[in-house]
Tab-separated table of C-alpha atoms in Angstrom:
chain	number	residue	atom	x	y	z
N	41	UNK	CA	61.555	138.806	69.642
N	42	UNK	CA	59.458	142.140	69.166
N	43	UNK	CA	60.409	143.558	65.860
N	44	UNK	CA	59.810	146.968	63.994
N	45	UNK	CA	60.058	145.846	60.804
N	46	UNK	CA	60.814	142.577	58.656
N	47	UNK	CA	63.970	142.212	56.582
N	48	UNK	CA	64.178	142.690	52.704
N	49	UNK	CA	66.378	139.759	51.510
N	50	UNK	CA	67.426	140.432	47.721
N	51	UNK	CA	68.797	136.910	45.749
N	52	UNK	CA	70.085	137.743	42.366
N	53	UNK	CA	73.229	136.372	40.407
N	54	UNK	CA	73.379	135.411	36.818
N	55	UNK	CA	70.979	133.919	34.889
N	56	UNK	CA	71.246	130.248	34.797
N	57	UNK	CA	73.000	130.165	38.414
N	58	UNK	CA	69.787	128.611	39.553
N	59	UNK	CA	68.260	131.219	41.431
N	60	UNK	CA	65.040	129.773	41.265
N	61	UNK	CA	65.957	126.349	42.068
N	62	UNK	CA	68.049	127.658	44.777
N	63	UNK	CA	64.606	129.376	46.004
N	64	UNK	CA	62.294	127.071	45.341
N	65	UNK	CA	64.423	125.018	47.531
N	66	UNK	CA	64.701	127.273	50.676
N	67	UNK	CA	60.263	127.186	50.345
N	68	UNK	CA	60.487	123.655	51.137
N	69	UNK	CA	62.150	124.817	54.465
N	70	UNK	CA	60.293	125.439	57.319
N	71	UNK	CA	61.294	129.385	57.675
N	72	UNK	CA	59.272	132.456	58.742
N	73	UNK	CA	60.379	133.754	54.932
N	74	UNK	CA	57.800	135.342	52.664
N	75	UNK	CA	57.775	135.214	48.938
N	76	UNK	CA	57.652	137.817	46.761
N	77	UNK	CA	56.246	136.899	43.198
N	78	UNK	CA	57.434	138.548	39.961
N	79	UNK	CA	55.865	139.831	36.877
N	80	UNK	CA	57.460	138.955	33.728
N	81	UNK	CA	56.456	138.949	30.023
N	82	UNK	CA	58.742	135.823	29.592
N	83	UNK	CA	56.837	132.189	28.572
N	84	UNK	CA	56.316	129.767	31.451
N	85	UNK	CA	58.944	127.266	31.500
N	86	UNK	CA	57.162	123.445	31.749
N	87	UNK	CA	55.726	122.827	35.284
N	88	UNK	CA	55.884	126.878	36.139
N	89	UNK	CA	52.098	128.147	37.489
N	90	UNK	CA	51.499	131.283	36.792
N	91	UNK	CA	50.743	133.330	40.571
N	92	UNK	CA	53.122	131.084	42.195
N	93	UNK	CA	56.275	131.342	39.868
N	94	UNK	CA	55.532	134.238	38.584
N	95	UNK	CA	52.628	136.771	37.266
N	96	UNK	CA	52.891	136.356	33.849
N	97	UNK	CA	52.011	139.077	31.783
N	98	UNK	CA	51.267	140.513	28.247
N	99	UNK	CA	54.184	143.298	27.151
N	100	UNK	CA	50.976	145.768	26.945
N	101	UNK	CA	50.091	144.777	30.740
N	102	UNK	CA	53.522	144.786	31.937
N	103	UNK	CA	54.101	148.540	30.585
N	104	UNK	CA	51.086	149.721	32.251
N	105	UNK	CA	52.260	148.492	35.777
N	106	UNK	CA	55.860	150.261	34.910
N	107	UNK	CA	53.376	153.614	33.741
N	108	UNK	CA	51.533	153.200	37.166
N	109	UNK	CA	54.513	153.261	39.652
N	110	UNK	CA	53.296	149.504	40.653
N	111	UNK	CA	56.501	147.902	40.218
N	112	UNK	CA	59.828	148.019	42.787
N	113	UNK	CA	62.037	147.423	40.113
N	114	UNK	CA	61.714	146.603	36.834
N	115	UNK	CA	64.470	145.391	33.777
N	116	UNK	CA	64.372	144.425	30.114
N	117	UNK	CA	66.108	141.502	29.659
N	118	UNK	CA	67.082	139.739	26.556
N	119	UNK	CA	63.732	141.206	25.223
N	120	UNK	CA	61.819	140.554	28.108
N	121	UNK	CA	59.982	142.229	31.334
N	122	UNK	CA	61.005	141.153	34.739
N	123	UNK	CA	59.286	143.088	37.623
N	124	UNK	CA	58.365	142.693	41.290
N	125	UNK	CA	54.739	144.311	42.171
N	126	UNK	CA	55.301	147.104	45.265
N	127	UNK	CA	52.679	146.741	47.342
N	128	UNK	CA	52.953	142.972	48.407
N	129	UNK	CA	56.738	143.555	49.571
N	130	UNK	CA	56.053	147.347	51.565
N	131	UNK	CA	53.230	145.499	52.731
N	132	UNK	CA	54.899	142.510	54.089
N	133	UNK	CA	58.006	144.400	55.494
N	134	UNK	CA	55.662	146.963	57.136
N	135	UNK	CA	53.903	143.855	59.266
N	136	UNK	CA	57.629	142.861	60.541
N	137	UNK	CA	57.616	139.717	58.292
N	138	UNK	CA	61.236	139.322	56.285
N	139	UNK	CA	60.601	138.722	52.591
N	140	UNK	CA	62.813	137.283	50.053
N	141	UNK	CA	62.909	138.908	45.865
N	142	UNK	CA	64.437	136.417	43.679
N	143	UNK	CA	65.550	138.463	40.940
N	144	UNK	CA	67.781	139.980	38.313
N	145	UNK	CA	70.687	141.685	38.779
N	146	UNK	CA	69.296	144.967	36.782
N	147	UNK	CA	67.036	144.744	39.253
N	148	UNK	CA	68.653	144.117	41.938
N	149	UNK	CA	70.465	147.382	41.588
N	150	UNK	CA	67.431	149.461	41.599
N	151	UNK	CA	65.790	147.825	44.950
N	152	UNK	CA	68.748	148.597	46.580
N	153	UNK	CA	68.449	152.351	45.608
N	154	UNK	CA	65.378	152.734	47.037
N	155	UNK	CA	65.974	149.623	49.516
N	156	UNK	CA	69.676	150.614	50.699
N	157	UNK	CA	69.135	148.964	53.900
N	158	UNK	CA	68.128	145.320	52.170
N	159	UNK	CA	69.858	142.602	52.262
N	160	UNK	CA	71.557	141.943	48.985
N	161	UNK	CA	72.882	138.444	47.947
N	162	UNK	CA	74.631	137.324	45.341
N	163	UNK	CA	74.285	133.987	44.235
N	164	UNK	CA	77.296	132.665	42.389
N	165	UNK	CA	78.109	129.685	39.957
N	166	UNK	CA	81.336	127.817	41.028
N	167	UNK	CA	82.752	128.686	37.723
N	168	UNK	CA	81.703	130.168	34.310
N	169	UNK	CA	82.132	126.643	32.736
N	170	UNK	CA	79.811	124.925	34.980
N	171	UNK	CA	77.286	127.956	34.514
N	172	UNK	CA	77.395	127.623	30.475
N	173	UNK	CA	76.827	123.807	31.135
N	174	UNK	CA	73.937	124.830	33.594
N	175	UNK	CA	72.392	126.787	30.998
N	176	UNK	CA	73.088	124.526	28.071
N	177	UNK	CA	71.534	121.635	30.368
N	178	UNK	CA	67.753	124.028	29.956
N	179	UNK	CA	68.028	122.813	25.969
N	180	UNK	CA	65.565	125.778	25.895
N	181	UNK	CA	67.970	128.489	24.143
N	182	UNK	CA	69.958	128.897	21.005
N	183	UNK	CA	74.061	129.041	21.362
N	184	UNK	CA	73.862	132.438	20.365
N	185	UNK	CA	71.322	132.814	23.344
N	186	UNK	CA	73.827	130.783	25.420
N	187	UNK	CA	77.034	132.907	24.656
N	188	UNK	CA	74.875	136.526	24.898
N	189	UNK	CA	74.110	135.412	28.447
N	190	UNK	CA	77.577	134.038	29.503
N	191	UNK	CA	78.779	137.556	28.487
N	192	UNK	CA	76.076	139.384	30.734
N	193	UNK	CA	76.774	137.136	33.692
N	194	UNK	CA	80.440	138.310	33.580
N	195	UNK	CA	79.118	141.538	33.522
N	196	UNK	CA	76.729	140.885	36.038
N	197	UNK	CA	80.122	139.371	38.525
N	198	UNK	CA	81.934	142.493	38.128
N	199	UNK	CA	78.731	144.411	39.934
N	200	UNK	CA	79.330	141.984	43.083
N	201	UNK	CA	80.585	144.897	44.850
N	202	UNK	CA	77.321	146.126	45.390
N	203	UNK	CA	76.208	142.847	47.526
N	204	UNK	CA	76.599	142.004	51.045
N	205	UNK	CA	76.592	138.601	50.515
N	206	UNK	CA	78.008	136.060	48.027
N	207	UNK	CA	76.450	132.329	48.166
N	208	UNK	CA	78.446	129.798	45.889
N	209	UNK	CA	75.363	127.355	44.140
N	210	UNK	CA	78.103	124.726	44.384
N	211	UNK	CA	75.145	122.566	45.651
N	212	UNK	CA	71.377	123.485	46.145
N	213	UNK	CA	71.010	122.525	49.928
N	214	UNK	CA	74.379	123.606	50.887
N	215	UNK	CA	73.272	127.206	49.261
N	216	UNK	CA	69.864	127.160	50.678
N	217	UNK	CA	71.794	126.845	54.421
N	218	UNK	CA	73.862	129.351	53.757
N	219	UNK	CA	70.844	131.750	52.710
N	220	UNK	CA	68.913	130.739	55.478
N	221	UNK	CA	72.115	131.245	57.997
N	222	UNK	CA	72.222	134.763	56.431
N	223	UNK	CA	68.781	135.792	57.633
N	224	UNK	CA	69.204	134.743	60.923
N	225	UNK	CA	72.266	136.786	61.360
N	226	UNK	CA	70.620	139.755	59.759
N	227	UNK	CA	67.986	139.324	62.569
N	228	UNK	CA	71.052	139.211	64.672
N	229	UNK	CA	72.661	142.302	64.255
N	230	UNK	CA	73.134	144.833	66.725
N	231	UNK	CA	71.409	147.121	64.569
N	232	UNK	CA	68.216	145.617	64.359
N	233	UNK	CA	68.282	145.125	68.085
N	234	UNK	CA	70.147	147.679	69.994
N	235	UNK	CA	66.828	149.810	70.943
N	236	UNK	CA	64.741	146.570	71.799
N	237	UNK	CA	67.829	145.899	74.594
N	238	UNK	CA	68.132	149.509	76.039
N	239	UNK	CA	64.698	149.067	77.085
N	240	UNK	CA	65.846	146.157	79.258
N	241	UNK	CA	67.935	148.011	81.142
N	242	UNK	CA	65.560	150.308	82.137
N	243	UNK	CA	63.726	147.386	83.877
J	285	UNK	CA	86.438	127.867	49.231
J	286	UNK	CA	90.027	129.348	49.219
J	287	UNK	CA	90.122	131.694	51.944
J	288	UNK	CA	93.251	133.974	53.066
J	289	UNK	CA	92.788	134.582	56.672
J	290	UNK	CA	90.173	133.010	59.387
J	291	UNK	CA	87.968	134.594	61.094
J	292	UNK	CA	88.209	135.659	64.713
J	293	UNK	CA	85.242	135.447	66.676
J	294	UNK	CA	84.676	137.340	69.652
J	295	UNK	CA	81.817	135.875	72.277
J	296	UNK	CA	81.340	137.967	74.950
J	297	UNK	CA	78.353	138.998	77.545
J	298	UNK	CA	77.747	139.468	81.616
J	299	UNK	CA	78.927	137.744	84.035
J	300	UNK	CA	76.231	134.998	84.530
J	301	UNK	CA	74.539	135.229	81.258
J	302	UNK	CA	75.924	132.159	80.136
J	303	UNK	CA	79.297	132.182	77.411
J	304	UNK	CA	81.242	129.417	79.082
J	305	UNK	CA	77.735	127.067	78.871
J	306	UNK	CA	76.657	128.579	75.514
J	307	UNK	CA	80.509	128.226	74.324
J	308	UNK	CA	80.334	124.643	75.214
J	309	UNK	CA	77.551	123.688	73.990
J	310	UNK	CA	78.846	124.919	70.352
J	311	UNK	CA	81.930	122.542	70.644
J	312	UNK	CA	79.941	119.608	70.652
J	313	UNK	CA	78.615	120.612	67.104
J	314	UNK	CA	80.720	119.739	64.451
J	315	UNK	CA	81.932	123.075	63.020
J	316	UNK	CA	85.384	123.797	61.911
J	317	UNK	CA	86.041	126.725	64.402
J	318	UNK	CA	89.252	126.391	66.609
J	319	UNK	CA	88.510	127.873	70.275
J	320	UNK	CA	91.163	129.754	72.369
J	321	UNK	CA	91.374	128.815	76.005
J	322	UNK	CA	91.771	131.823	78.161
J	323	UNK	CA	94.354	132.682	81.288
J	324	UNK	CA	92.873	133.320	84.553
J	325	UNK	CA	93.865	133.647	87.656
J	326	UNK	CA	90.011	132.729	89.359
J	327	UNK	CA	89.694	129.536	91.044
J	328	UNK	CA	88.705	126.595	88.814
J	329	UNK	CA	84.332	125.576	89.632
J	330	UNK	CA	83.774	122.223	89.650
J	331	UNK	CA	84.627	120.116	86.559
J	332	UNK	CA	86.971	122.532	85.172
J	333	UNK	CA	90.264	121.638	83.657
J	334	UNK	CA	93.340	123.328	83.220
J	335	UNK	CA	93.947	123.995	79.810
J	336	UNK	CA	90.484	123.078	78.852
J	337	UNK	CA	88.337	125.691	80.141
J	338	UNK	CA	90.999	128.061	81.263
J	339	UNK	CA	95.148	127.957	82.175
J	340	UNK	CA	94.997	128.511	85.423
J	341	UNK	CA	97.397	130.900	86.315
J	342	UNK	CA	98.828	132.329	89.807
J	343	UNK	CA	98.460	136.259	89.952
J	344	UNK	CA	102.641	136.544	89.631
J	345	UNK	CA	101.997	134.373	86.634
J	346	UNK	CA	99.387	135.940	84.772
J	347	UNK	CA	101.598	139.628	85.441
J	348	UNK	CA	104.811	138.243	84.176
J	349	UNK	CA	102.325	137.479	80.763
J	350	UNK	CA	100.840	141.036	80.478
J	351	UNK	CA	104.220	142.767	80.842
J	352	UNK	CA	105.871	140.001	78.384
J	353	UNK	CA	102.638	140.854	75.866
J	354	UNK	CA	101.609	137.809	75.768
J	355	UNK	CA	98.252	138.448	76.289
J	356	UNK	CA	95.832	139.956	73.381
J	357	UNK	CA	93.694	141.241	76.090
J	358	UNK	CA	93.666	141.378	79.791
J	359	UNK	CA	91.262	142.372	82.209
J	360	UNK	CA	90.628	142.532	86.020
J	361	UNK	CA	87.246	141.732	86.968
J	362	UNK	CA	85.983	141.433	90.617
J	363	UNK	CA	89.892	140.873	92.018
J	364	UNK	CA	91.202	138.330	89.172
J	365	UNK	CA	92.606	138.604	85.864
J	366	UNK	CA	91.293	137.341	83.173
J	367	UNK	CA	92.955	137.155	79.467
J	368	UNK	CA	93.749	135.557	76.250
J	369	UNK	CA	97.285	134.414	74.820
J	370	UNK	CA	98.219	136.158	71.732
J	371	UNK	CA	100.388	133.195	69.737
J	372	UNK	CA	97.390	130.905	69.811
J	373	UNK	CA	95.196	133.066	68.280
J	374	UNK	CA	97.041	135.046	65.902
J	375	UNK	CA	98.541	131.289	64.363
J	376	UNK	CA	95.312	130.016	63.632
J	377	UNK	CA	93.656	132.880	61.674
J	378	UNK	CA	96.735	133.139	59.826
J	379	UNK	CA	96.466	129.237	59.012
J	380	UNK	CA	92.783	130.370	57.377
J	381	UNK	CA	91.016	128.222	60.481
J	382	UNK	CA	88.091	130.709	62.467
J	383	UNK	CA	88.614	131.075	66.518
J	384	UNK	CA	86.437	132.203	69.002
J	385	UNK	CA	87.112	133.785	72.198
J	386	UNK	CA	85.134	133.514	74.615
J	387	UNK	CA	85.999	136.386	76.728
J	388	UNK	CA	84.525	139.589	79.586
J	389	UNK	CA	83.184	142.531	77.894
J	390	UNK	CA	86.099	144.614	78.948
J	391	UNK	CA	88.585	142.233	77.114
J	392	UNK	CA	86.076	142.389	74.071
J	393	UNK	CA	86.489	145.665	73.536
J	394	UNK	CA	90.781	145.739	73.769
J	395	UNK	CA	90.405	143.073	71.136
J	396	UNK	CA	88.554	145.235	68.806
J	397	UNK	CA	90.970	147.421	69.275
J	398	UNK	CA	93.754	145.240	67.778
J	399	UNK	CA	90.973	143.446	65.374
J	400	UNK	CA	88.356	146.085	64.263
J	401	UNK	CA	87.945	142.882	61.795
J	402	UNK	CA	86.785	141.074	64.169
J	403	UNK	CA	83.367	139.358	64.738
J	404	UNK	CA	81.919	140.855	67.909
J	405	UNK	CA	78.971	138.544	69.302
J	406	UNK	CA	76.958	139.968	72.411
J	407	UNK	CA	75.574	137.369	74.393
J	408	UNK	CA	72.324	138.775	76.212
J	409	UNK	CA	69.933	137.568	79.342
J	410	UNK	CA	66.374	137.453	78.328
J	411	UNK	CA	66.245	139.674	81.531
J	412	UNK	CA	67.493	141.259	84.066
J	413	UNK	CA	65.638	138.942	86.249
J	414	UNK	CA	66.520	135.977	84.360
J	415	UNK	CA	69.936	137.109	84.794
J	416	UNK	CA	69.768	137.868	88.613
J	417	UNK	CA	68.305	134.334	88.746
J	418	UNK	CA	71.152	132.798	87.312
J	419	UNK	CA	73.852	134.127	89.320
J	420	UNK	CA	72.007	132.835	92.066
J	421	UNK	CA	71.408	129.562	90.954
J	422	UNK	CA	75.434	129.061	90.846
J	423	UNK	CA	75.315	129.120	94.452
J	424	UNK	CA	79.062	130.163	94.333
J	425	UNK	CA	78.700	134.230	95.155
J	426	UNK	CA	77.400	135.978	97.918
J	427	UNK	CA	74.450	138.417	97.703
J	428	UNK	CA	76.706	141.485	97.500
J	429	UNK	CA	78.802	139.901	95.040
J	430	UNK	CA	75.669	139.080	92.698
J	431	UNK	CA	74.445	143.585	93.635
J	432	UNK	CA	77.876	143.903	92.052
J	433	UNK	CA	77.495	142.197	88.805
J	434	UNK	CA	73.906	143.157	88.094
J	435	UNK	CA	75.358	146.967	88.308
J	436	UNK	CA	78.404	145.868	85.889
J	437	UNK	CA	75.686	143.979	83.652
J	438	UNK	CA	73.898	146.694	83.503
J	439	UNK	CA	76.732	149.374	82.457
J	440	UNK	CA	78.323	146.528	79.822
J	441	UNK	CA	74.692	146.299	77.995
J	442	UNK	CA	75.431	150.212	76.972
J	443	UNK	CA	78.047	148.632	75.521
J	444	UNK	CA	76.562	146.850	73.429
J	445	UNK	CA	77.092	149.508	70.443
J	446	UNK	CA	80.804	148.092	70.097
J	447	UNK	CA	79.449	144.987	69.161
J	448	UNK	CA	78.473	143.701	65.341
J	449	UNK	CA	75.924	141.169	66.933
J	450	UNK	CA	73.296	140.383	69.841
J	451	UNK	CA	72.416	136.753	70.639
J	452	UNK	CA	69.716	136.082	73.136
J	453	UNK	CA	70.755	133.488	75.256
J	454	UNK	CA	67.100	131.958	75.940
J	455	UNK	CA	67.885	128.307	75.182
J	456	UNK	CA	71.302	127.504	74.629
J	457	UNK	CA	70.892	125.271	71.556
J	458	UNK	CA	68.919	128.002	70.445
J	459	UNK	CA	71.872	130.570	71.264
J	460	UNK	CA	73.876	127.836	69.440
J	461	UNK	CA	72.763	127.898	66.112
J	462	UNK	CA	72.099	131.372	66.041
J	463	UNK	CA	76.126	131.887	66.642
J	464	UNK	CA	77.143	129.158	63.817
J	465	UNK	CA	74.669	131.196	61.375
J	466	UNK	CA	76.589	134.379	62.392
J	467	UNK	CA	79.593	132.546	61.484
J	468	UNK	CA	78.554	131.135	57.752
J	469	UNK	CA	76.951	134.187	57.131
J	470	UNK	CA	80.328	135.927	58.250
J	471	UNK	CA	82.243	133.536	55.852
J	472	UNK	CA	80.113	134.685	52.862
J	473	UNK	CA	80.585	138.104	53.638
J	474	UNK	CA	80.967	139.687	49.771
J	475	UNK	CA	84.376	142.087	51.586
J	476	UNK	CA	85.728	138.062	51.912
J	477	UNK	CA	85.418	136.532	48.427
J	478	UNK	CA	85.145	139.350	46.189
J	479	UNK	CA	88.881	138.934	45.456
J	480	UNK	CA	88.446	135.023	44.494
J	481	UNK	CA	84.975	135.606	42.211
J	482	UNK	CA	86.774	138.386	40.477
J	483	UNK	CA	89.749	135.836	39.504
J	484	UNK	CA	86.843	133.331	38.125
J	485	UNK	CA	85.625	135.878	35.060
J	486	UNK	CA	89.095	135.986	33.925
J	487	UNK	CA	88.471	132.480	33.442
């Protein structure tokens, strides 16, 4: 299939929904799906690599990509930098590849202002007491921590309306199908393909 | 997932490019989507069954139906009528269970006009040749016949604009899976489960 350009596939959803197990999970696929890498000023969880995970970056680094227009979107976040570098996703798109941004729903928001025609998915927890037991299961944050997020997250539900897509993380492969079933009827739509078929016609 | 109302999927294409092959080919998976059986009043090919692959109707018949509005569409196409049965349909979306019609472009389009809502799939020939080449290969049509649908082929690809989705029929398992992604994707939609999420932050 001849294509103009790739898609822009946006995964966000509340933090401790398991966006980046969810992702991690659709690598292991065999897709056409690039991966866009964040910056972040957070720590490295155990077992994260820094380049493949994420950039990770100093606070003074991280505001000098914001001062240089280098970063799609950006958000503070519980005192923390979360970013995805510009050039490796215009790039990517621009070549007709479809890339995925696993991010935060701050984020999120501001991709799809300069992104409109991305595809925006929300990834979901199957309720708000099996996401505070997701992120109580990390033992890597304070109650306080815990309850400050829960709060956000409900927050972050109530912005669903600006998604195309919700994904329930009921269970990691089922979500990862349902992700990669999303793409391929993005590449389906009549939008995407209308001028390639007029041509056809023509023959 | 709770879900108010099923889907209705509409598959629809040119004569010759393959629906009844690429529609059968989908039953054998194991989804959970119901399939209408249409009305005609064509002779049955080979192998097909009454109430399988179409009711077999006699042209009094199938008129008594369309003045009775029974039928959800109708259409005549190269001297028979084709069309699908309202009850059948409009039961099992209300029961929350997704059907697909698999129906002649003309009929597609008086469906969207009773279900804008509706999932409109575009079945497409790699080619015009391909297509031509087809046809032919059914050995049931004479040359003229085969003139006639290219022309309508042709003229029901500009149509293709009233459709939500284009599937390339190239392989059929192929065609396959790209229609049961159309239809998960379709089932996350966020227009379809905003209404249930919002009840979870009440929680």
């Amino acid at each position: 299939m001849k294509r103009d350009k790739g898609l822009l596939i946006v995964l966000s959803g509340p933090s401790g929904v398991g966006k980046g197990t969810v992702c991690g999970a659709l690598r292991k696929h065999d897709t056409h799906i690039r991966y866009s890498v964040s910056a972040t000023t957070r720590n490295p969880r155990e077992g994260e690599i820094d380049g493949v995970n994420y950039f990770f970056k100093s606070k003074e680094e991280f505001e000098s990509m914001i001062e240089n227009n280098e970063l799609l979107e950006w958000a503070k976040y519980v005192d923390n930098y979360y970013g995805t570098p510009r050039k490796y996703v215009e790039e990517t798109i621009a070549a007709g590849h479809d890339v995925i941004l696993e991010i935060e729903v701050q984020g999120a928001l501001q991709v799809k202002e300069t992104f409109p025609e991305g595809v925006f998915i929300f990834l979901m927890p199957p309720s708000i007491k099996e996401l505070r037991s997701r992120l109580e299961g990390r033992g890597t944050e304070t109650q306080d921590l815990i309850d400050s997020r829960i709060t956000v997250a409900k927050d972050e539900i109530e912005l669903m309306d600006k998604y195309d897509y919700v994904v329930e993380n009921d269970e990691v492969e089922a979500a990862v199908e349902r992700i990669k079933s999303i793409v391929t009827a993005e590449n389906c739509k009549k939008e995407r393909l209308i001028h390639i078929y007029k041509e056809l016609v023509k023959e």
